[in-house]
Amino acid sequence: MKKQFLLICAMMMAMCSFAQVWQKNVSEFAPFKKSAVIKSNRASITPTEGQMWWGYMTDSDLNSSTTIGVGAANTTYITGIYVPANHPMIGSSTIKAVRIYVSAGLGSTMSNAGVWISKTKPANLAAADYSQSVASLSNGANDIELTTPYVVNNEGFYIGYTVKSSNGYPIMCCGTQDAPNAFLISVPGQMAWSDLNGNGFGKLAFQILTEGATVNENSVDVAKEYLGNVYGQVDGVAKINLPILNNGSNPLKSIDYTITTDGVVSDAFRFDLPSPIGFRESATITLEVPAEGSQSIKAKTLTITKANGETNASNDNKAQFTLYSLPELIDRNVVVEEFTGTGCGWCPRGLVGMEKLRQNFGDRFVGIGIHKYNTSDAMYIANYAPVSFSGAPSCRIDRGEQIDPYYGSNNGICDDFSAEMEIPAMGALEVSGTFDEAFTKVNATANAKALLDDTYSLEFALVADGLTGTGSAWNQANYYTQYSASDLPADLSIFGTGGTYGKSSITGWVFNDVAIASSYTSGVNQVAKQTLASGESAYFDYTLTLPTKTTLKNALQKDQIYVVAILLDSKGNVVNAAKKKVADYTPTAIQSVGNTNTAEAARYTLDGRQISAPQHGINIVKMNDGSVRKVMVK
């Protein structure tokens, strides 16, 4: 089977002390590891009657697994989970063994390993209440029987393992959902204990073999406490993707749930699962909830009251969400801003990732490659929105969390994009642009319609496709030559040794989605903000200057330049984005509307207010063919 490679979660934002350490010099770390999907590599212990394997992770979580570390060889890690006191399932049990998943890596060693249990988080193996040395850990699942079984006695406890690895990324985590207490880690001498819940790493790939655990027949957990924003049209329904875990011994076939709004509990809704979920298996189900009868934003609570028609025995049966009831649901175009540069040797994977998005999502993808990694880059842009990045290659989707432009936050950038695209836009947006006669500027205009009362800002940018050139300023650095093309994923194999671009300096590459101008000057957006009520429209315009640097200017192709508009709310959230090819210059700057065969679609004052009839002075007229004209009214 062809070797598979996954991203070391190197581009996760520095949201905890652990993440901060391995974020240092991200571009210098090899961004690969051998696939951690090793579900078939089960170890030796099979539960007997009254025993079961338990953990925050489930077997199905292993289908989306990865490994992390600080990148340095011969580092010691202490990691584990916490089980609170009086746990409804584990509290009265006895722990007989542990199952540890690790990635030994290619040719690496794992030494000084051990299992530990303690009432407090230990500084090292010797400091734990219970410790047991382990001869070695091998790649995959390692089942280790405890020399002395541990009686839980309804007390809270920490349990985990320690290991010293020559592989820089040995600790396996899995699943797409985080959970409190499910992934604790420290690196002695480098960082204190951290709970990685909320940082997008999933759960520690670790389980315990219990005996005498309490198992209810019908019990289902809500696997995520807050579901985020949910959207529905007024008087319609909204859909919720709800992750659940069946902790009942009976296969889960149905659930009943209620919705609480402003303290009022709804009648129960019944949902029949498409197929049963087995014990300790997880799934994500799609539920429908009614939207409000008028435009509103409401905090709500979903409670699973029954499992298989019986009272749900779980205490983790609630999830919070915010329901937006909107007058209309508008498709969202999604902007992806990528930090890149020709001097970044790992950035070829970003080029491939952005191309994937172009090919898969067409006009819904609004890509902006920000070449700001190195000033020697022919496409270097000095003035662009102050979007922060901690390393290259990296990207932000609709100004969200920083992720990798190829691997995304977990399994691939297309998954992240698809999820964002499913969120309705909070406003409609159209953009157009026209070259001036000298091909030195672009007159950009945008029309926005708000769905919510707010103050909106709009940013313009120009992006270019088909950019290529000769000389060192165009040569793309490539670190993938240290790998054979046959060892890389198919779409990255062109950069490995033996691939089409398998050289340390790539020549002849054609760059797309390159930012070449914006409405920012010295970090300040030059387009004025506008306050709009729900349903109100506004007009924005700005003149963008094309690059003057000869190296880049000579590479521009007039028919491959696009104007982009990004509409943001008062909190800086992206409302919507739009992109359109820049049109050729036409000498129609000020003219009478009566001289054209096209019809007027909307009219605005110079300050962007929409008007229903002509007003004295210059009016901005949007035509039904999408063009925009300035009209003098006497």
XYZ file of C-alpha atoms in Angstrom:
634
model
C 0.000 0.000 0.000
C 1.365 3.390 -0.963
C 2.728 5.301 1.999
C 0.408 8.033 3.186
C 1.543 11.258 4.749
C -0.407 13.663 6.942
C 0.354 17.119 8.259
C 1.901 17.562 11.653
C -0.619 19.963 13.106
C 2.028 22.651 12.756
C -0.226 25.435 11.595
C -2.657 25.348 14.509
C -2.813 28.747 16.161
C -0.841 29.293 19.345
C -3.895 29.004 21.583
C -2.209 27.184 24.446
C 1.276 26.869 25.867
C 1.864 23.553 24.103
C 0.921 24.924 20.716
C 3.122 27.968 21.230
C 6.246 25.839 21.630
C 5.983 23.902 18.406
C 4.875 26.947 16.455
C 8.402 28.325 16.600
C 10.077 28.326 13.194
C 7.186 26.395 11.691
C 8.550 26.678 8.163
C 11.694 24.813 9.215
C 9.844 21.702 10.355
C 9.138 18.850 7.982
C 5.343 18.947 7.672
C 4.817 15.219 7.361
C 4.401 12.105 9.361
C 3.493 8.564 8.564
C -0.231 7.976 8.620
C -1.569 7.380 12.105
C -4.656 5.565 10.842
C -3.777 2.175 12.309
C -7.115 0.823 13.435
C -6.205 -2.627 12.133
C -3.134 -2.795 14.367
C -5.020 -3.990 17.436
C -3.004 -5.293 20.357
C -3.465 -8.382 22.461
C -6.002 -7.973 25.263
C -9.599 -8.983 24.577
C -12.157 -8.059 27.270
C -13.709 -10.906 29.219
C -17.233 -10.854 30.675
C -17.749 -7.706 32.755
C -14.828 -5.910 31.110
C -14.732 -3.234 28.421
C -12.330 -0.832 26.787
C -13.246 2.785 27.586
C -11.849 6.181 26.688
C -12.913 9.621 25.574
C -11.950 8.428 22.103
C -13.894 5.746 20.265
C -12.789 3.271 17.627
C -14.405 5.360 14.912
C -12.292 8.365 15.973
C -9.218 6.503 14.727
C -10.430 7.072 11.167
C -9.346 10.715 11.547
C -6.141 10.440 13.541
C -2.873 12.307 13.485
C 0.225 12.776 15.656
C 1.738 15.827 17.300
C 4.911 16.858 19.071
C 7.396 19.678 19.412
C 9.394 18.563 16.389
C 12.603 17.869 18.292
C 14.057 14.383 18.582
C 14.714 12.687 21.929
C 12.018 14.636 23.728
C 10.163 13.240 26.731
C 6.371 13.635 26.839
C 3.889 12.980 29.654
C 0.328 12.730 28.465
C -2.998 11.378 29.668
C -6.661 11.982 30.483
C -8.653 12.915 33.588
C -11.690 10.980 34.839
C -13.770 13.068 37.279
C -15.012 11.721 40.611
C -18.275 9.772 40.600
C -18.093 9.128 36.881
C -21.414 7.436 36.022
C -19.729 4.653 34.078
C -16.168 4.336 35.430
C -16.601 5.427 39.056
C -17.204 1.972 40.546
C -14.862 0.014 38.265
C -11.358 -1.391 38.448
C -8.737 -0.581 35.803
C -6.979 -3.691 34.524
C -4.954 -2.427 31.531
C -4.328 0.512 29.216
C -4.161 0.818 25.437
C -1.657 3.371 24.087
C -1.531 4.482 20.462
C 1.736 6.068 19.324
C 3.609 6.773 16.112
C 7.125 5.464 16.384
C 7.960 6.961 12.986
C 10.251 5.616 10.303
C 13.297 4.074 11.948
C 12.769 5.917 15.252
C 12.929 4.582 18.786
C 10.645 5.013 21.804
C 12.330 4.543 25.187
C 11.872 5.353 28.892
C 8.161 4.549 28.565
C 5.751 3.998 31.405
C 2.131 3.939 32.555
C 0.994 6.153 35.438
C -2.119 6.857 37.544
C -2.348 9.722 40.007
C -4.737 12.013 41.873
C -2.714 14.986 40.597
C -0.802 15.578 37.376
C 2.729 14.247 37.932
C 5.935 15.996 36.902
C 7.422 12.650 35.884
C 6.741 8.918 36.118
C 8.260 8.572 39.595
C 6.017 11.320 40.982
C 2.759 9.500 40.157
C 0.728 7.622 42.777
C 0.996 4.497 40.619
C 3.700 3.946 38.024
C 4.773 1.040 35.894
C 7.734 0.984 33.531
C 7.268 -0.390 30.038
C 10.061 -2.000 28.094
C 9.147 -0.312 24.831
C 6.298 1.090 22.756
C 5.880 0.167 19.121
C 4.112 1.887 16.257
C 0.357 1.475 16.624
C -1.663 0.115 19.539
C 0.113 -1.079 22.667
C -1.915 -3.011 25.276
C -0.273 -2.984 28.696
C -1.682 -4.988 31.608
C -1.335 -3.317 34.992
C 0.785 -5.223 37.462
C -1.568 -4.038 40.201
C -5.169 -3.335 39.094
C -6.330 0.133 40.120
C -9.601 0.448 42.066
C -11.294 3.746 41.132
C -13.575 3.929 44.195
C -15.532 6.869 42.691
C -12.546 9.201 43.076
C -11.217 11.505 40.367
C -7.918 10.442 38.821
C -5.444 11.140 36.033
C -4.124 8.276 33.924
C -1.728 8.196 31.012
C 1.743 7.359 29.808
C 5.189 8.833 29.371
C 7.669 8.224 26.570
C 10.932 9.533 25.150
C 10.945 9.436 21.358
C 13.494 10.047 18.643
C 10.508 10.890 16.423
C 9.577 14.550 16.783
C 5.821 13.869 16.575
C 4.999 10.674 18.473
C 1.785 11.461 20.387
C -1.316 10.204 18.622
C -4.631 12.025 18.823
C -7.851 11.287 16.994
C -11.388 12.362 16.210
C -12.763 15.625 14.885
C -14.282 16.759 18.191
C -12.365 17.974 21.238
C -13.556 17.165 24.769
C -12.632 18.422 28.249
C -10.070 16.235 30.068
C -9.574 14.128 26.933
C -6.084 15.343 25.982
C -3.651 16.502 28.647
C 0.052 16.859 27.904
C 3.315 18.282 29.192
C 6.941 18.303 28.100
C 9.208 18.331 31.176
C 11.633 21.213 31.082
C 9.805 22.911 28.198
C 6.151 23.377 29.099
C 3.755 22.769 31.928
C 0.639 20.662 31.733
C -1.949 21.857 29.215
C -5.493 20.724 28.436
C -5.720 20.832 24.648
C -9.518 20.945 24.642
C -10.695 23.650 22.253
C -7.546 23.678 20.137
C -8.728 21.359 17.376
C -6.505 18.366 18.141
C -9.264 15.923 19.030
C -8.710 13.417 21.831
C -5.705 11.466 23.036
C -5.600 8.038 21.398
C -5.719 6.208 24.679
C -8.119 3.768 26.393
C -8.426 1.916 29.677
C -9.667 -1.633 30.247
C -12.230 -1.522 33.042
C -13.941 -4.247 35.010
C -17.264 -3.730 36.763
C -18.180 -0.505 34.945
C -21.803 0.629 35.133
C -23.492 0.502 31.740
C -27.062 1.721 31.227
C -29.211 0.219 28.521
C -30.275 3.540 26.963
C -27.842 6.411 27.327
C -26.665 8.873 24.706
C -24.237 11.783 25.183
C -24.150 15.018 23.276
C -20.491 15.068 22.241
C -20.167 18.841 21.875
C -21.312 21.420 24.416
C -21.677 24.355 22.016
C -22.740 23.871 18.413
C -22.104 27.432 17.241
C -24.418 29.401 14.990
C -27.347 27.771 13.201
C -29.324 29.462 10.412
C -32.867 29.217 9.168
C -35.335 31.291 7.189
C -38.135 32.998 9.106
C -41.055 30.562 9.602
C -38.899 27.770 8.192
C -36.544 25.238 9.738
C -32.854 25.209 10.557
C -30.611 22.150 10.421
C -28.228 21.194 13.212
C -25.323 18.776 12.861
C -25.229 17.126 16.275
C -22.355 14.808 17.307
C -23.543 12.077 19.675
C -22.023 9.108 21.510
C -24.010 5.997 22.424
C -23.107 5.003 25.982
C -26.014 2.582 26.217
C -25.666 -1.160 25.888
C -28.633 -1.175 23.495
C -27.979 -0.134 19.899
C -29.231 3.441 19.532
C -32.117 3.606 17.071
C -33.939 6.833 17.972
C -33.766 9.913 20.139
C -36.303 12.414 21.443
C -35.185 15.995 21.954
C -36.539 19.363 23.065
C -35.509 22.960 22.329
C -35.462 25.548 25.114
C -35.834 29.236 24.149
C -35.996 32.058 26.699
C -36.752 29.489 29.404
C -39.630 27.884 27.491
C -39.265 24.185 26.637
C -40.744 22.976 23.351
C -42.683 19.799 22.777
C -40.472 16.791 22.086
C -39.292 15.962 18.586
C -38.529 12.373 17.508
C -35.590 11.465 15.276
C -35.123 7.947 13.924
C -31.517 7.165 13.054
C -30.840 5.895 9.497
C -28.956 2.956 11.024
C -28.365 1.893 14.646
C -25.291 3.114 16.533
C -23.522 0.482 18.634
C -22.232 0.792 22.184
C -19.429 3.387 22.541
C -19.770 4.375 18.915
C -20.205 7.965 17.772
C -22.003 9.612 14.883
C -23.130 13.016 13.692
C -26.838 13.321 13.011
C -28.710 16.151 11.299
C -31.729 17.437 13.198
C -34.321 20.031 12.234
C -35.405 22.810 14.588
C -38.039 25.452 13.829
C -36.864 28.982 13.082
C -38.599 31.951 14.706
C -41.583 33.689 13.113
C -39.667 36.944 12.769
C -36.079 37.993 12.203
C -34.097 37.373 15.385
C -30.980 35.950 17.015
C -31.789 33.568 19.883
C -29.706 31.484 22.289
C -31.167 27.987 22.526
C -30.559 24.687 24.292
C -31.102 21.265 22.756
C -31.718 18.425 25.229
C -31.844 14.736 24.321
C -34.582 13.506 26.655
C -34.995 9.929 25.453
C -32.943 7.166 23.848
C -34.855 4.385 22.095
C -38.056 5.802 23.565
C -36.772 5.438 27.158
C -35.485 8.125 29.515
C -31.955 9.123 28.545
C -29.659 8.046 31.401
C -26.865 10.429 30.376
C -26.099 13.638 32.254
C -24.238 14.985 29.195
C -27.435 15.411 27.232
C -27.457 19.129 26.373
C -25.943 21.361 23.705
C -26.124 25.133 23.306
C -26.473 26.924 19.970
C -27.419 30.310 18.569
C -30.245 30.381 16.032
C -30.292 33.099 13.385
C -33.779 33.422 11.895
C -33.227 35.380 8.682
C -35.571 36.945 6.109
C -33.732 35.070 3.351
C -30.885 32.593 2.991
C -28.135 33.859 0.699
C -25.385 31.620 -0.676
C -21.977 32.501 0.668
C -18.890 32.948 -1.482
C -15.884 32.019 0.617
C -12.640 33.983 0.697
C -9.394 32.113 1.401
C -6.402 34.325 2.192
C -3.136 32.432 2.003
C 0.229 33.565 3.389
C 2.903 32.375 0.989
C 6.100 33.292 -0.831
C 8.679 32.029 -3.283
C 11.260 31.775 -0.488
C 9.134 29.345 1.541
C 10.201 25.769 0.831
C 7.016 24.209 2.211
C 4.744 26.575 0.273
C 4.394 24.323 -2.794
C 1.752 22.390 -0.864
C -0.126 25.670 -0.415
C -0.061 26.229 -4.167
C -1.574 22.772 -4.650
C -4.171 23.322 -1.936
C -5.366 26.598 -3.429
C -5.554 24.983 -6.854
C -7.703 22.200 -5.369
C -10.143 24.805 -4.122
C -10.248 26.498 -7.545
C -11.001 23.220 -9.268
C -13.561 21.936 -6.759
C -15.557 25.053 -5.936
C -15.333 27.335 -8.968
C -16.861 30.784 -8.506
C -17.719 30.108 -4.853
C -13.971 30.154 -4.131
C -12.441 33.621 -3.743
C -8.719 32.962 -3.374
C -6.137 35.559 -2.430
C -2.476 34.541 -2.335
C -0.628 37.053 -0.167
C 3.029 36.915 -1.196
C 4.564 38.507 1.844
C 6.945 35.819 3.089
C 10.028 37.250 1.396
C 10.600 40.669 -0.167
C 12.669 39.135 -2.988
C 9.469 37.535 -4.315
C 8.434 39.007 -7.676
C 4.842 39.031 -6.425
C 5.584 40.591 -3.018
C 2.770 42.888 -1.905
C 3.456 45.606 0.654
C -0.090 46.865 1.193
C -2.772 44.380 2.108
C -5.248 43.955 4.950
C -3.485 43.299 8.292
C -4.435 39.623 8.446
C -2.037 37.920 10.853
C -0.191 34.659 10.194
C 2.418 32.886 12.321
C 4.070 30.875 9.563
C 3.964 29.854 5.942
C 2.228 28.245 4.242
C -0.955 29.022 6.139
C -4.376 30.431 5.401
C -7.556 31.792 6.923
C -10.988 30.951 5.562
C -13.298 33.956 5.909
C -10.816 35.409 8.429
C -11.303 32.420 10.740
C -8.649 30.356 12.512
C -5.250 29.918 10.886
C -4.985 26.511 9.219
C -2.835 24.777 6.641
C -3.816 25.570 3.013
C -3.422 21.936 1.975
C -4.328 19.794 4.979
C -6.781 22.253 6.495
C -7.686 21.770 10.144
C -7.842 17.991 9.916
C -8.371 15.839 6.819
C -8.062 18.352 3.995
C -8.626 21.975 3.061
C -11.671 21.099 0.934
C -13.480 19.831 4.039
C -12.959 23.144 5.813
C -14.069 25.084 2.759
C -17.199 22.977 2.315
C -18.200 23.533 5.935
C -17.813 27.312 5.609
C -19.685 27.371 2.317
C -22.723 25.791 3.999
C -23.122 28.827 6.276
C -25.522 31.362 4.721
C -24.184 34.847 4.076
C -25.394 37.703 6.253
C -25.606 39.927 3.198
C -25.645 39.970 -0.597
C -22.645 41.356 -2.488
C -21.794 42.158 -6.103
C -18.547 43.621 -7.431
C -17.271 44.966 -10.746
C -14.187 46.730 -12.004
C -13.039 48.563 -15.116
C -9.517 49.363 -16.303
C -8.648 52.986 -17.011
C -7.551 53.920 -20.508
C -3.827 53.749 -19.657
C -4.067 50.308 -17.967
C -2.627 51.714 -14.734
C -5.715 51.695 -12.504
C -8.944 49.798 -11.882
C -12.143 51.584 -10.916
C -13.834 49.136 -8.528
C -17.452 49.289 -7.412
C -19.515 47.063 -5.139
C -23.152 46.832 -4.128
C -24.057 45.310 -0.772
C -27.362 44.420 0.850
C -27.446 43.798 4.601
C -29.564 41.203 6.382
C -28.730 42.529 9.862
C -28.548 46.049 11.327
C -24.858 46.885 11.597
C -21.969 49.066 10.444
C -20.223 47.463 7.492
C -16.790 47.895 5.963
C -15.737 46.776 2.500
C -12.279 45.891 1.266
C -11.240 45.765 -2.381
C -8.363 43.773 -3.840
C -7.018 42.827 -7.240
C -5.840 39.278 -7.894
C -4.084 37.936 -10.964
C -3.849 34.499 -12.556
C -1.274 33.122 -14.972
C 1.743 34.904 -13.464
C 5.121 33.513 -14.432
C 8.548 34.788 -15.238
C 12.260 34.085 -15.330
C 14.965 34.909 -12.830
C 15.449 34.235 -9.130
C 12.512 36.459 -8.113
C 10.161 33.902 -9.728
C 11.883 30.721 -8.530
C 9.858 28.836 -5.900
C 11.832 27.209 -3.089
C 11.023 23.524 -2.578
C 11.916 21.426 0.489
C 10.046 18.375 -0.755
C 13.069 17.172 -2.683
C 14.231 15.451 0.518
C 11.417 12.949 -0.134
C 10.996 10.552 -3.009
C 8.040 11.367 -5.257
C 6.693 7.870 -4.586
C 6.506 8.578 -0.831
C 4.382 11.708 -1.183
C 0.628 12.085 -1.741
C -0.180 11.956 -5.454
C -0.808 15.680 -5.837
C 2.425 16.579 -4.017
C 4.577 13.945 -5.742
C 5.500 16.434 -8.480
C 7.714 18.189 -5.908
C 9.530 15.089 -4.662
C 12.733 13.667 -6.075
C 11.849 12.214 -9.460
C 8.775 14.443 -9.851
C 8.192 17.065 -12.542
C 9.269 19.860 -10.193
C 11.573 17.757 -8.020
C 14.266 20.410 -7.607
C 15.121 22.615 -4.642
C 14.347 25.684 -6.761
C 11.315 25.401 -9.043
C 11.358 27.340 -12.306
C 8.515 27.952 -14.710
C 5.677 27.670 -12.189
C 2.487 29.563 -13.102
C 1.008 31.350 -10.081
C -2.733 31.983 -9.660
C -4.885 33.962 -7.222
C -2.027 36.370 -6.523
C -2.894 39.582 -4.667
C -1.464 42.509 -6.647
C -3.280 45.503 -5.109
C -5.736 46.379 -2.338
C -7.669 49.264 -0.847
C -5.216 49.403 2.077
C -2.546 52.053 2.546
C -0.174 51.789 5.511
C -2.484 49.301 7.180
C -5.617 51.437 6.835
C -8.550 50.587 4.572
C -9.372 53.592 2.379
C -13.019 52.637 1.752
C -15.450 54.358 4.118
C -17.682 52.308 6.432
C -21.470 52.456 6.113
C -24.227 51.813 8.640
C -27.119 49.798 7.210
C -30.439 48.538 8.505
C -31.709 45.066 7.656
C -32.717 44.969 3.986
C -30.904 48.217 3.165
C -28.370 48.444 0.317
C -25.184 50.454 -0.103
C -22.750 51.358 -2.865
C -18.943 51.345 -2.413
C -16.237 52.403 -4.828
C -12.467 52.790 -4.890
C -9.724 53.209 -7.491
C -7.009 50.544 -7.238
C -3.543 51.124 -8.667
C -1.958 48.355 -10.705
C 1.636 47.295 -9.872
C 4.358 49.549 -11.233
C 7.326 47.292 -10.530
C 8.522 46.151 -13.957
C 9.080 42.496 -12.988
C 5.463 42.041 -11.963
C 3.890 44.557 -14.320
C 5.289 42.759 -17.379
C 3.802 39.456 -16.174
C 0.255 40.784 -15.928
C -2.278 39.641 -18.502
C -5.243 41.959 -18.847
C -7.741 39.135 -19.298
C -6.555 37.379 -16.124
C -7.018 40.151 -13.573
C -9.968 40.089 -11.167
C -11.450 42.509 -8.678
C -12.426 41.128 -5.277
C -14.705 42.655 -2.658
C -14.882 41.471 0.954
C -17.780 42.712 3.082
C -17.231 42.688 6.858
C -19.464 43.443 9.829
C -18.562 45.672 12.773
C -16.774 42.769 14.512
C -14.578 42.039 11.512
C -16.449 38.890 10.507
C -16.668 38.230 6.773
C -20.290 38.708 5.680
C -19.741 37.730 2.059
C -17.196 38.000 -0.737
C -17.402 38.506 -4.493
C -15.030 38.270 -7.440
C -15.307 39.360 -11.073
C -12.988 39.719 -14.059
C -11.971 43.344 -14.641
C -13.614 44.802 -17.755
C -11.878 46.761 -20.519
C -11.945 50.523 -20.468
C -15.017 52.178 -22.040
C -15.337 55.974 -22.339
C -18.661 56.223 -20.451
C -17.682 57.880 -17.200
C -20.561 60.438 -17.125
C -23.484 60.052 -19.472
C -27.273 60.181 -19.660
C -29.050 56.937 -18.841
C -31.404 57.641 -21.740
C -28.569 57.002 -24.205
C -28.349 53.268 -23.442
C -30.515 50.284 -24.231
C -29.940 48.698 -20.824
C -32.378 49.285 -17.978
C -31.711 50.837 -14.604
C -31.730 48.340 -11.703
C -30.837 50.569 -8.732
C -29.719 54.119 -7.971
C -27.477 55.514 -5.228
C -26.128 58.828 -4.013
C -22.368 59.385 -3.990
C -22.208 58.459 -0.295
C -23.760 55.058 -1.030
C -27.390 55.560 0.051
C -29.931 53.860 -2.179
C -32.591 56.223 -3.585
C -35.843 55.520 -5.380
C -35.746 58.522 -7.765
C -33.075 60.734 -9.378
C -31.606 63.438 -7.140
C -29.774 66.613 -8.114
C -26.046 66.087 -8.635
C -24.136 62.937 -9.498
C -26.118 59.702 -9.075
C -24.620 56.205 -9.139
C -26.770 54.009 -11.383
C -26.520 50.239 -11.438
C -27.772 48.759 -14.724
C -29.466 45.386 -15.232
C -26.393 44.083 -17.084
C -24.293 44.575 -13.936
C -22.507 47.707 -15.097
C -22.378 50.825 -12.917
C -22.453 54.405 -14.198
C -22.134 57.885 -12.807
C -24.950 60.077 -14.057
C -25.225 63.856 -13.753
C -28.778 64.942 -12.843
C -29.466 68.681 -13.379
